[in-house]
Amino acid sequence: MIEIKPLKAAHGSVEAPSSKSYTNRAYLLAALAAGSVRLDRPLFSDDTRYMRQALDQFGIACREESEAVIVEGTGGVLQTPQQELHVGNAGTAMRFLTTFATLAPGETRLTGDARMQERPIEDLLHCLRQMGIRAESVRGNQCPPLTIHGGSPQGGTLKLAGNQSSQYLTSLLICAPYFQQDTTIEILGDLTSKSYVDITLDIMKTFGVTVINESYQRFRIAAGQRYRAQTYRVEGDASSASYFFAAAAVTGGTVTVTHLNPKSVQGDIQFPRVLEQMGCKIDIGDEKITVKGNPLRGITINMNNMPDVVQTLAVVALFATGRTTVTGIGNLRIKETDRIQALEAELTRLGAHVEAGDDFISIEPGALKPAAIETYNDHRMAMSFAVAGLNIPGIRIKNPQCVDKSFPDFFDRFQSFYD
Ligand SMILES: O=C(O)C1=C[C@@H](OP(=O)(O)O)[C@@H](O)[C@H](O)C1
Ligand SMILES: C=C(OP(=O)(O)O)C(=O)O
């Protein structure tokens, strides 16, 4: 447990860590390329470590060189892992590797931690079965552990439910060029978290593969396209940057985050714009963004495209006048924890008046008081509520090490505000 000391105003410049989403995609594209791929500045964290360990089990060699990782791509020829793959609670690793495993000839078993064993994946398995792949939830409960029987996935027309997670679609898109025939993926219902599909299409394009996106309802991928071996630099993580912007917002300070691409397709790069709607001033630089705090007012916003910064915004809402309502966030209930429930519990513990439903949360600030915050092993609970501690004396964060999932040195960088 750590205690966060209040601060008059957060000022300074902080470097964002590299992007979790880009890093875990880059590893897979590199593995499928024919030849050496140099990834400059990949993220080093639990979720990306699980991905690298899995690649090793598929027979893909990786080696570190100062801030880079060299991946020896095998052109789509994979060994079948001898041991079960363990991915902790890394959603990207579990979902992306499930389709990747279809490219290996034998049976691959995938599992994760207790929470991962409660996170659904049936919609993706159902899609793989449409190509004749045997893909099963071992306990028949739609969740990992899984067994995937790989070997020459056919492609063709696949129908995929879009409402639970965009990671299923990304998983299929990444591997589709290596299927036997052209692939068309038809999305049933509304596709959630579309900005993450943009990340997938962006990196696939950089590696030389074209996807035709028909209004996020149908995606067409021609077979026979191949990822090009190259040097690829991973950009900064916009979700991780949100905590520092929020620190400026809630304390009235001025914070610059560097190692960020302001033109990024990451949905969370728009988070400073959300703070601007609440009253902050923002300044967009070359590879940096600055937020200057100002008196904050509550807003109503659909955050379907920015699911990973909902907790950051919910904490900022504690210090705004009026109510903040966030909609379009039903799938937060199947992430590291049920994030709507976790937010409701912890914001209420701090004295806010909270209303929550299937896919929304509404926060009305109250008389705020200190508390020990439960993080439910969710990195984003720890990082978001650390921001609350800048303004409310006596906030303690339980199990702060859970930040290792995406941002292992978060508390060191947060500490720089006190120097
Ligand atoms: O594709 C990705 O890299 C991610 C997609 C999002 O998940 P959903 O599509 O399940 O919302 C996001 O929450 C997650 O942290 C990373
Ligand atoms: C939802 C998240 O992770 P994942 O789904 O990749 O486990 C996250 O990092 O907030």
Short mmCIF file of C-alpha atoms and ligand atoms in Angstrom, two decimals:
data_model
loop_
_atom_site.label_atom_id
_atom_site.label_comp_id
_atom_site.label_asym_id
_atom_site.label_seq_id
_atom_site.Cartn_x
_atom_site.Cartn_y
_atom_site.Cartn_z
CA MET A 1 0.00 0.00 0.00
CA ILE A 2 1.33 3.47 -0.74
CA GLU A 3 0.11 6.85 0.42
CA ILE A 4 -0.11 9.69 -2.09
CA LYS A 5 0.95 13.05 -0.70
CA PRO A 6 -1.18 15.99 -1.76
CA LEU A 7 0.40 18.58 -3.97
CA LYS A 8 -0.40 22.27 -4.43
CA ALA A 9 -0.02 22.00 -8.18
CA ALA A 10 1.49 19.37 -10.45
CA HIS A 11 4.04 20.98 -12.77
CA GLY A 12 6.62 19.51 -15.09
CA SER A 13 7.38 17.33 -18.03
CA VAL A 14 6.94 13.55 -18.01
CA GLU A 15 7.84 11.02 -20.68
CA ALA A 16 5.08 8.58 -21.62
CA PRO A 17 5.99 4.90 -21.78
CA SER A 18 5.61 3.26 -25.19
CA SER A 19 2.24 1.98 -26.32
CA LYS A 20 1.03 -1.37 -25.04
CA SER A 21 -1.36 -1.77 -27.97
CA TYR A 22 1.22 -0.99 -30.64
CA THR A 23 3.90 -3.12 -28.96
CA ASN A 24 1.80 -6.27 -28.77
CA ARG A 25 0.67 -5.88 -32.36
CA ALA A 26 4.23 -5.14 -33.51
CA TYR A 27 5.52 -8.37 -31.95
CA LEU A 28 3.02 -10.44 -33.95
CA LEU A 29 3.55 -8.64 -37.25
CA ALA A 30 7.30 -8.97 -36.77
CA ALA A 31 6.96 -12.68 -36.00
CA LEU A 32 5.00 -13.21 -39.22
CA ALA A 33 7.40 -11.19 -41.39
CA ALA A 34 10.15 -13.06 -43.23
CA GLY A 35 13.42 -11.82 -41.71
CA SER A 36 14.71 -9.64 -38.88
CA VAL A 37 12.48 -6.88 -37.57
CA ARG A 38 13.92 -4.28 -35.23
CA LEU A 39 11.37 -2.83 -32.83
CA ASP A 40 12.65 0.43 -31.38
CA ARG A 41 11.35 1.38 -27.96
CA PRO A 42 8.79 -1.38 -27.44
CA LEU A 43 6.99 -1.28 -24.09
CA PHE A 44 8.51 -3.48 -21.40
CA SER A 45 5.71 -4.48 -19.01
CA ASP A 46 3.83 -7.59 -17.85
CA ASP A 47 1.47 -7.66 -20.84
CA THR A 48 4.24 -7.33 -23.42
CA ARG A 49 6.43 -9.84 -21.56
CA TYR A 50 3.64 -12.42 -21.82
CA MET A 51 3.45 -11.77 -25.55
CA ARG A 52 7.20 -12.25 -25.99
CA GLN A 53 7.21 -15.42 -23.92
CA ALA A 54 4.44 -16.78 -26.12
CA LEU A 55 6.38 -15.97 -29.28
CA ASP A 56 9.32 -17.89 -27.88
CA GLN A 57 7.01 -20.91 -27.46
CA PHE A 58 5.96 -20.59 -31.11
CA GLY A 59 9.64 -20.77 -32.09
CA ILE A 60 10.17 -17.04 -32.74
CA ALA A 61 13.52 -15.77 -31.46
CA CYS A 62 13.70 -12.29 -29.90
CA ARG A 63 16.73 -10.54 -28.45
CA GLU A 64 17.15 -7.22 -26.68
CA GLU A 65 19.56 -4.54 -27.80
CA SER A 66 19.53 -1.54 -25.45
CA GLU A 67 16.08 0.00 -26.05
CA ALA A 68 15.20 -2.26 -28.98
CA VAL A 69 14.07 -5.84 -29.52
CA ILE A 70 15.08 -7.77 -32.63
CA VAL A 71 12.45 -10.28 -33.68
CA GLU A 72 13.44 -13.03 -36.11
CA GLY A 73 10.30 -13.41 -38.19
CA THR A 74 9.68 -16.79 -39.79
CA GLY A 75 7.31 -15.76 -42.57
CA GLY A 76 4.29 -17.42 -40.99
CA VAL A 77 5.89 -20.80 -40.22
CA LEU A 78 5.25 -21.48 -36.54
CA GLN A 79 6.14 -24.29 -34.18
CA THR A 80 3.37 -25.67 -32.03
CA PRO A 81 4.01 -24.70 -28.38
CA GLN A 82 4.95 -27.73 -26.27
CA GLN A 83 3.66 -26.13 -23.06
CA GLU A 84 0.43 -24.30 -22.35
CA LEU A 85 0.73 -20.55 -23.03
CA HIS A 86 0.23 -18.39 -19.94
CA VAL A 87 -0.69 -14.76 -20.53
CA GLY A 88 -1.66 -13.54 -17.05
CA ASN A 89 -4.45 -10.99 -17.52
CA ALA A 90 -3.18 -9.57 -20.82
CA GLY A 91 -6.33 -9.29 -22.95
CA THR A 92 -4.33 -8.38 -26.05
CA ALA A 93 -2.06 -11.41 -25.67
CA MET A 94 -4.93 -13.86 -25.06
CA ARG A 95 -7.16 -12.57 -27.84
CA PHE A 96 -4.47 -11.91 -30.47
CA LEU A 97 -2.67 -15.23 -29.85
CA THR A 98 -5.89 -17.24 -30.19
CA THR A 99 -6.01 -16.66 -33.95
CA PHE A 100 -2.20 -16.70 -34.23
CA ALA A 101 -2.32 -20.27 -32.84
CA THR A 102 -4.37 -21.38 -35.85
CA LEU A 103 -1.24 -20.83 -37.98
CA ALA A 104 0.70 -23.46 -35.98
CA PRO A 105 0.12 -27.06 -37.08
CA GLY A 106 -0.85 -28.80 -33.81
CA GLU A 107 -2.87 -28.17 -30.66
CA THR A 108 -2.09 -24.98 -28.71
CA ARG A 109 -3.40 -24.51 -25.18
CA LEU A 110 -3.81 -21.00 -23.81
CA THR A 111 -4.61 -19.89 -20.30
CA GLY A 112 -4.34 -16.88 -18.02
CA ASP A 113 -4.83 -15.81 -14.42
CA ALA A 114 -8.08 -16.18 -12.47
CA ARG A 115 -9.57 -13.00 -13.93
CA MET A 116 -8.61 -13.95 -17.49
CA GLN A 117 -10.51 -17.19 -16.93
CA GLU A 118 -13.62 -15.04 -16.45
CA ARG A 119 -13.11 -12.83 -19.51
CA PRO A 120 -15.20 -14.07 -22.47
CA ILE A 121 -13.73 -15.06 -25.83
CA GLU A 122 -16.49 -17.25 -27.29
CA ASP A 123 -17.37 -14.77 -30.06
CA LEU A 124 -13.84 -15.13 -31.44
CA LEU A 125 -13.85 -18.94 -31.07
CA HIS A 126 -17.17 -19.06 -32.89
CA CYS A 127 -15.62 -17.11 -35.75
CA LEU A 128 -12.62 -19.47 -35.98
CA ARG A 129 -15.00 -22.45 -36.13
CA GLN A 130 -16.57 -20.90 -39.24
CA MET A 131 -13.25 -21.70 -40.96
CA GLY A 132 -13.32 -25.30 -39.74
CA ILE A 133 -10.83 -24.68 -36.93
CA ARG A 134 -11.43 -26.63 -33.72
CA ALA A 135 -11.37 -23.92 -31.05
CA GLU A 136 -12.77 -24.69 -27.60
CA SER A 137 -13.16 -23.25 -24.14
CA VAL A 138 -11.82 -26.13 -22.03
CA ARG A 139 -14.48 -25.71 -19.34
CA GLY A 140 -17.20 -24.89 -21.84
CA ASN A 141 -17.85 -21.54 -20.15
CA GLN A 142 -16.91 -19.29 -23.11
CA CYS A 143 -13.69 -18.24 -21.36
CA PRO A 144 -10.05 -19.43 -21.24
CA PRO A 145 -8.40 -21.87 -20.83
CA LEU A 146 -8.63 -22.69 -24.55
CA THR A 147 -7.49 -25.34 -26.97
CA ILE A 148 -6.92 -24.36 -30.59
CA HIS A 149 -6.23 -26.98 -33.26
CA GLY A 150 -4.26 -25.13 -35.91
CA GLY A 151 -3.20 -25.80 -39.47
CA SER A 152 -4.03 -23.95 -42.70
CA PRO A 153 -6.97 -21.73 -41.70
CA GLN A 154 -9.10 -21.20 -44.78
CA GLY A 155 -10.32 -17.60 -44.53
CA GLY A 156 -13.53 -16.95 -46.47
CA THR A 157 -16.50 -15.05 -45.08
CA LEU A 158 -16.62 -14.83 -41.29
CA LYS A 159 -19.31 -13.25 -39.14
CA LEU A 160 -18.13 -11.69 -35.89
CA ALA A 161 -20.13 -10.08 -33.08
CA GLY A 162 -18.68 -6.62 -32.48
CA ASN A 163 -20.13 -5.53 -29.16
CA GLN A 164 -17.85 -7.19 -26.57
CA SER A 165 -14.32 -6.39 -27.65
CA SER A 166 -12.51 -5.05 -30.70
CA GLN A 167 -9.61 -7.33 -29.80
CA TYR A 168 -11.37 -10.29 -31.49
CA LEU A 169 -11.43 -8.41 -34.78
CA THR A 170 -7.83 -7.28 -34.41
CA SER A 171 -6.85 -10.89 -33.76
CA LEU A 172 -8.43 -11.99 -37.06
CA LEU A 173 -7.15 -9.02 -39.05
CA ILE A 174 -3.52 -9.57 -38.03
CA CYS A 175 -3.51 -13.19 -39.22
CA ALA A 176 -5.91 -12.95 -42.17
CA PRO A 177 -3.22 -12.24 -44.82
CA TYR A 178 -1.76 -15.67 -43.94
CA PHE A 179 -5.07 -17.55 -44.37
CA GLN A 180 -5.43 -19.75 -47.50
CA GLN A 181 -8.09 -17.64 -49.20
CA ASP A 182 -9.20 -14.02 -49.15
CA THR A 183 -11.10 -13.14 -45.99
CA THR A 184 -14.15 -10.98 -45.41
CA ILE A 185 -15.12 -10.25 -41.81
CA GLU A 186 -18.69 -9.07 -41.34
CA ILE A 187 -19.42 -7.34 -38.07
CA LEU A 188 -22.72 -8.19 -36.40
CA GLY A 189 -24.19 -5.37 -34.32
CA ASP A 190 -22.18 -2.33 -33.29
CA LEU A 191 -18.41 -2.56 -33.18
CA THR A 192 -17.01 -1.35 -29.86
CA SER A 193 -13.67 0.43 -29.29
CA LYS A 194 -13.22 1.26 -33.01
CA SER A 195 -10.12 3.35 -32.39
CA TYR A 196 -8.24 0.15 -31.53
CA VAL A 197 -9.11 -1.23 -34.94
CA ASP A 198 -7.58 1.94 -36.38
CA ILE A 199 -4.36 1.09 -34.52
CA THR A 200 -4.42 -2.37 -36.09
CA LEU A 201 -5.01 -1.05 -39.60
CA ASP A 202 -2.33 1.60 -39.11
CA ILE A 203 0.41 -0.81 -38.10
CA MET A 204 -0.61 -3.40 -40.72
CA LYS A 205 -0.29 -0.69 -43.35
CA THR A 206 3.15 0.30 -42.09
CA PHE A 207 4.16 -3.36 -42.42
CA GLY A 208 2.86 -3.40 -46.01
CA VAL A 209 -0.56 -5.06 -45.70
CA THR A 210 -3.79 -3.49 -46.97
CA VAL A 211 -7.20 -3.99 -45.39
CA ILE A 212 -10.36 -2.63 -46.97
CA ASN A 213 -12.50 -1.16 -44.21
CA GLU A 214 -16.12 -0.72 -45.27
CA SER A 215 -17.42 1.61 -42.55
CA TYR A 216 -16.37 -0.77 -39.74
CA GLN A 217 -19.11 -3.17 -40.90
CA ARG A 218 -17.11 -5.30 -43.27
CA PHE A 219 -13.36 -5.79 -43.58
CA ARG A 220 -11.72 -7.40 -46.62
CA ILE A 221 -8.20 -8.82 -46.57
CA ALA A 222 -6.58 -10.33 -49.66
CA ALA A 223 -4.67 -13.58 -49.03
CA GLY A 224 -1.00 -13.77 -49.94
CA GLN A 225 -0.02 -10.34 -48.57
CA ARG A 226 3.06 -10.51 -46.33
CA TYR A 227 4.42 -8.31 -43.54
CA ARG A 228 7.64 -6.58 -44.55
CA ALA A 229 10.74 -6.93 -42.37
CA GLN A 230 11.87 -3.45 -41.30
CA THR A 231 12.74 -1.21 -38.38
CA TYR A 232 9.65 -0.05 -36.55
CA ARG A 233 9.53 2.58 -33.81
CA VAL A 234 6.76 2.21 -31.22
CA GLU A 235 5.03 5.47 -30.32
CA GLY A 236 4.08 6.59 -26.81
CA ASP A 237 1.01 5.32 -24.96
CA ALA A 238 -1.82 7.85 -24.89
CA SER A 239 -3.73 5.97 -22.17
CA SER A 240 -0.68 6.03 -19.87
CA ALA A 241 -0.27 9.77 -20.54
CA SER A 242 -3.80 10.46 -19.28
CA TYR A 243 -2.81 10.24 -15.60
CA PHE A 244 -0.32 13.07 -15.96
CA PHE A 245 -2.78 15.25 -17.85
CA ALA A 246 -5.34 14.54 -15.15
CA ALA A 247 -2.78 15.56 -12.51
CA ALA A 248 -2.59 19.01 -14.14
CA ALA A 249 -6.37 19.19 -14.44
CA VAL A 250 -7.17 18.41 -10.80
CA THR A 251 -4.41 20.53 -9.23
CA GLY A 252 -4.51 23.52 -11.57
CA GLY A 253 -0.92 22.80 -12.63
CA THR A 254 0.71 22.61 -16.05
CA VAL A 255 2.01 19.26 -17.28
CA THR A 256 3.68 18.31 -20.55
CA VAL A 257 3.83 14.70 -21.66
CA THR A 258 6.55 13.84 -24.17
CA HIS A 259 7.06 10.74 -26.39
CA LEU A 260 3.52 11.20 -27.69
CA ASN A 261 2.28 11.42 -31.26
CA PRO A 262 -0.42 14.13 -31.28
CA LYS A 263 -1.61 12.80 -34.68
CA SER A 264 -1.86 9.27 -33.36
CA VAL A 265 -4.88 7.14 -34.22
CA GLN A 266 -5.00 6.01 -30.59
CA GLY A 267 -8.43 7.07 -29.34
CA ASP A 268 -6.95 8.13 -26.02
CA ILE A 269 -4.84 10.82 -27.68
CA GLN A 270 -8.13 12.79 -27.59
CA PHE A 271 -8.16 12.76 -23.78
CA PRO A 272 -6.66 16.28 -23.51
CA ARG A 273 -9.57 17.46 -25.70
CA VAL A 274 -11.97 15.98 -23.17
CA LEU A 275 -10.20 17.90 -20.41
CA GLU A 276 -10.47 20.99 -22.60
CA GLN A 277 -14.26 20.51 -22.70
CA MET A 278 -14.14 20.47 -18.90
CA GLY A 279 -12.27 23.79 -18.82
CA CYS A 280 -8.54 23.03 -19.19
CA LYS A 281 -6.25 24.66 -21.72
CA ILE A 282 -4.21 22.48 -24.03
CA ASP A 283 -1.21 23.00 -26.25
CA ILE A 284 -0.25 20.51 -28.94
CA GLY A 285 3.47 20.29 -29.75
CA ASP A 286 5.54 18.19 -32.10
CA GLU A 287 5.90 15.04 -30.02
CA LYS A 288 4.28 16.36 -26.88
CA ILE A 289 1.04 17.69 -25.44
CA THR A 290 0.61 20.15 -22.57
CA VAL A 291 -2.44 20.47 -20.34
CA LYS A 292 -2.96 23.45 -18.06
CA GLY A 293 -5.51 23.02 -15.32
CA ASN A 294 -8.38 25.45 -14.80
CA PRO A 295 -11.64 25.31 -12.85
CA LEU A 296 -13.42 22.19 -14.09
CA ARG A 297 -17.05 21.63 -15.04
CA GLY A 298 -18.79 18.28 -15.41
CA ILE A 299 -19.65 16.97 -18.89
CA THR A 300 -21.67 14.21 -20.54
CA ILE A 301 -19.64 12.12 -22.94
CA ASN A 302 -19.74 8.84 -24.85
CA MET A 303 -16.38 7.14 -24.29
CA ASN A 304 -16.87 4.01 -26.39
CA ASN A 305 -13.80 4.98 -28.38
CA MET A 306 -11.68 5.67 -25.27
CA PRO A 307 -12.46 2.83 -22.86
CA ASP A 308 -9.08 2.90 -21.12
CA VAL A 309 -9.32 6.50 -19.92
CA VAL A 310 -12.80 6.29 -18.42
CA GLN A 311 -11.31 5.74 -14.96
CA THR A 312 -9.00 8.74 -15.39
CA LEU A 313 -11.96 10.91 -16.33
CA ALA A 314 -14.09 9.58 -13.48
CA VAL A 315 -11.43 10.70 -11.01
CA VAL A 316 -11.15 14.13 -12.65
CA ALA A 317 -14.94 14.40 -12.30
CA LEU A 318 -14.52 14.39 -8.50
CA PHE A 319 -13.07 17.88 -8.76
CA ALA A 320 -15.50 19.40 -11.27
CA THR A 321 -18.59 21.42 -10.55
CA GLY A 322 -21.72 19.55 -11.53
CA ARG A 323 -22.32 16.05 -12.76
CA THR A 324 -20.18 14.06 -15.19
CA THR A 325 -21.86 11.23 -17.08
CA VAL A 326 -19.95 8.72 -19.20
CA THR A 327 -21.90 6.50 -21.61
CA GLY A 328 -21.11 3.75 -24.12
CA ILE A 329 -18.91 1.79 -21.72
CA GLY A 330 -20.70 -1.55 -21.24
CA ASN A 331 -17.57 -3.57 -22.01
CA LEU A 332 -15.72 -2.05 -19.04
CA ARG A 333 -17.45 -4.80 -17.08
CA ILE A 334 -15.27 -7.49 -18.74
CA LYS A 335 -11.87 -5.85 -18.39
CA GLU A 336 -9.22 -6.32 -15.65
CA THR A 337 -12.11 -6.08 -13.21
CA ASP A 338 -15.71 -4.93 -13.57
CA ARG A 339 -14.56 -1.34 -13.91
CA ILE A 340 -18.02 0.22 -13.61
CA GLN A 341 -18.58 -1.57 -10.32
CA ALA A 342 -15.04 -0.81 -9.12
CA LEU A 343 -15.43 2.90 -9.93
CA GLU A 344 -18.81 3.04 -8.24
CA ALA A 345 -17.39 1.49 -5.06
CA GLU A 346 -14.20 3.55 -4.84
CA LEU A 347 -15.64 6.93 -5.88
CA THR A 348 -18.40 6.42 -3.30
CA ARG A 349 -15.76 5.55 -0.69
CA LEU A 350 -14.23 8.98 -1.36
CA GLY A 351 -17.56 10.72 -0.80
CA ALA A 352 -18.91 11.15 -4.35
CA HIS A 353 -22.51 10.43 -5.33
CA VAL A 354 -22.41 7.82 -8.05
CA GLU A 355 -25.07 6.26 -10.23
CA ALA A 356 -24.17 3.36 -12.50
CA GLY A 357 -25.98 1.18 -15.02
CA ASP A 358 -25.19 -1.52 -17.56
CA ASP A 359 -23.18 0.82 -19.75
CA PHE A 360 -22.87 4.18 -18.02
CA ILE A 361 -21.62 5.88 -14.90
CA SER A 362 -22.61 9.26 -13.53
CA ILE A 363 -20.59 11.10 -10.90
CA GLU A 364 -21.64 14.03 -8.75
CA PRO A 365 -18.86 15.31 -6.50
CA GLY A 366 -19.59 15.38 -2.75
CA ALA A 367 -17.69 16.18 0.44
CA LEU A 368 -14.48 14.29 -0.32
CA LYS A 369 -12.69 12.32 2.37
CA PRO A 370 -9.55 10.14 2.62
CA ALA A 371 -9.69 6.39 2.06
CA ALA A 372 -7.67 3.28 1.28
CA ILE A 373 -8.49 2.50 -2.35
CA GLU A 374 -9.09 -1.07 -3.52
CA THR A 375 -7.51 -1.56 -6.91
CA TYR A 376 -8.99 -5.00 -7.72
CA ASN A 377 -5.67 -5.83 -9.38
CA ASP A 378 -6.50 -3.28 -12.08
CA HIS A 379 -3.55 -1.06 -13.08
CA ARG A 380 -5.88 1.71 -14.19
CA MET A 381 -7.63 1.85 -10.80
CA ALA A 382 -4.21 2.34 -9.15
CA MET A 383 -3.02 5.02 -11.57
CA SER A 384 -6.32 6.95 -11.70
CA PHE A 385 -6.85 7.07 -7.95
CA ALA A 386 -3.22 8.14 -7.41
CA VAL A 387 -4.32 11.32 -9.21
CA ALA A 388 -7.14 11.80 -6.68
CA GLY A 389 -4.48 11.64 -3.96
CA LEU A 390 -2.87 14.82 -5.26
CA ASN A 391 -5.95 16.71 -4.12
CA ILE A 392 -7.40 14.68 -1.24
CA PRO A 393 -5.03 14.23 1.73
CA GLY A 394 -4.74 10.67 3.07
CA ILE A 395 -5.39 8.59 -0.05
CA ARG A 396 -3.72 5.20 0.04
CA ILE A 397 -3.52 2.82 -2.91
CA LYS A 398 -3.68 -0.89 -2.16
CA ASN A 399 -1.58 -3.29 -4.25
CA PRO A 400 0.14 -0.52 -6.25
CA GLN A 401 2.36 -3.09 -8.03
CA CYS A 402 -0.57 -3.92 -10.31
CA VAL A 403 0.63 -1.02 -12.49
CA ASP A 404 3.23 -3.47 -13.84
CA LYS A 405 0.63 -4.62 -16.37
CA SER A 406 1.16 -1.59 -18.61
CA PHE A 407 3.37 0.95 -16.80
CA PRO A 408 5.91 -0.55 -14.36
CA ASP A 409 7.59 2.74 -13.42
CA PHE A 410 4.39 4.75 -13.11
CA PHE A 411 4.98 5.73 -9.46
CA ASP A 412 8.58 6.79 -10.17
CA ARG A 413 7.41 9.12 -12.94
CA PHE A 414 4.52 10.36 -10.78
CA GLN A 415 7.07 11.13 -8.06
CA SER A 416 8.77 13.64 -10.38
CA PHE A 417 5.97 16.13 -9.58
CA TYR A 418 7.36 16.33 -6.03
CA ASP A 419 10.99 16.98 -7.02
O1 LIG B 1 -6.66 -3.74 -29.04
C1 LIG B 1 -6.13 -3.25 -28.02
O2 LIG B 1 -4.91 -3.02 -27.93
C2 LIG B 1 -7.01 -2.90 -26.89
C3 LIG B 1 -8.37 -2.78 -27.08
C4 LIG B 1 -9.30 -2.32 -26.01
O3 LIG B 1 -10.09 -3.43 -25.61
P1 LIG B 1 -11.60 -3.69 -26.14
O4 LIG B 1 -11.58 -3.71 -27.62
O5 LIG B 1 -11.92 -5.02 -25.54
O6 LIG B 1 -12.45 -2.57 -25.59
C5 LIG B 1 -8.55 -1.75 -24.82
O7 LIG B 1 -9.41 -1.65 -23.71
C6 LIG B 1 -7.34 -2.59 -24.44
O8 LIG B 1 -6.66 -2.04 -23.35
C7 LIG B 1 -6.37 -2.67 -25.58
C1 LIG B 2 -8.40 -3.32 -20.85
C2 LIG B 2 -7.08 -3.32 -20.76
O1 LIG B 2 -6.28 -4.35 -21.07
P1 LIG B 2 -6.50 -5.74 -21.80
O2 LIG B 2 -7.92 -5.85 -22.28
O3 LIG B 2 -5.52 -5.72 -22.92
O4 LIG B 2 -6.17 -6.79 -20.76
C3 LIG B 2 -6.37 -2.10 -20.29
O5 LIG B 2 -5.12 -2.04 -20.43
O6 LIG B 2 -7.01 -1.17 -19.77
#
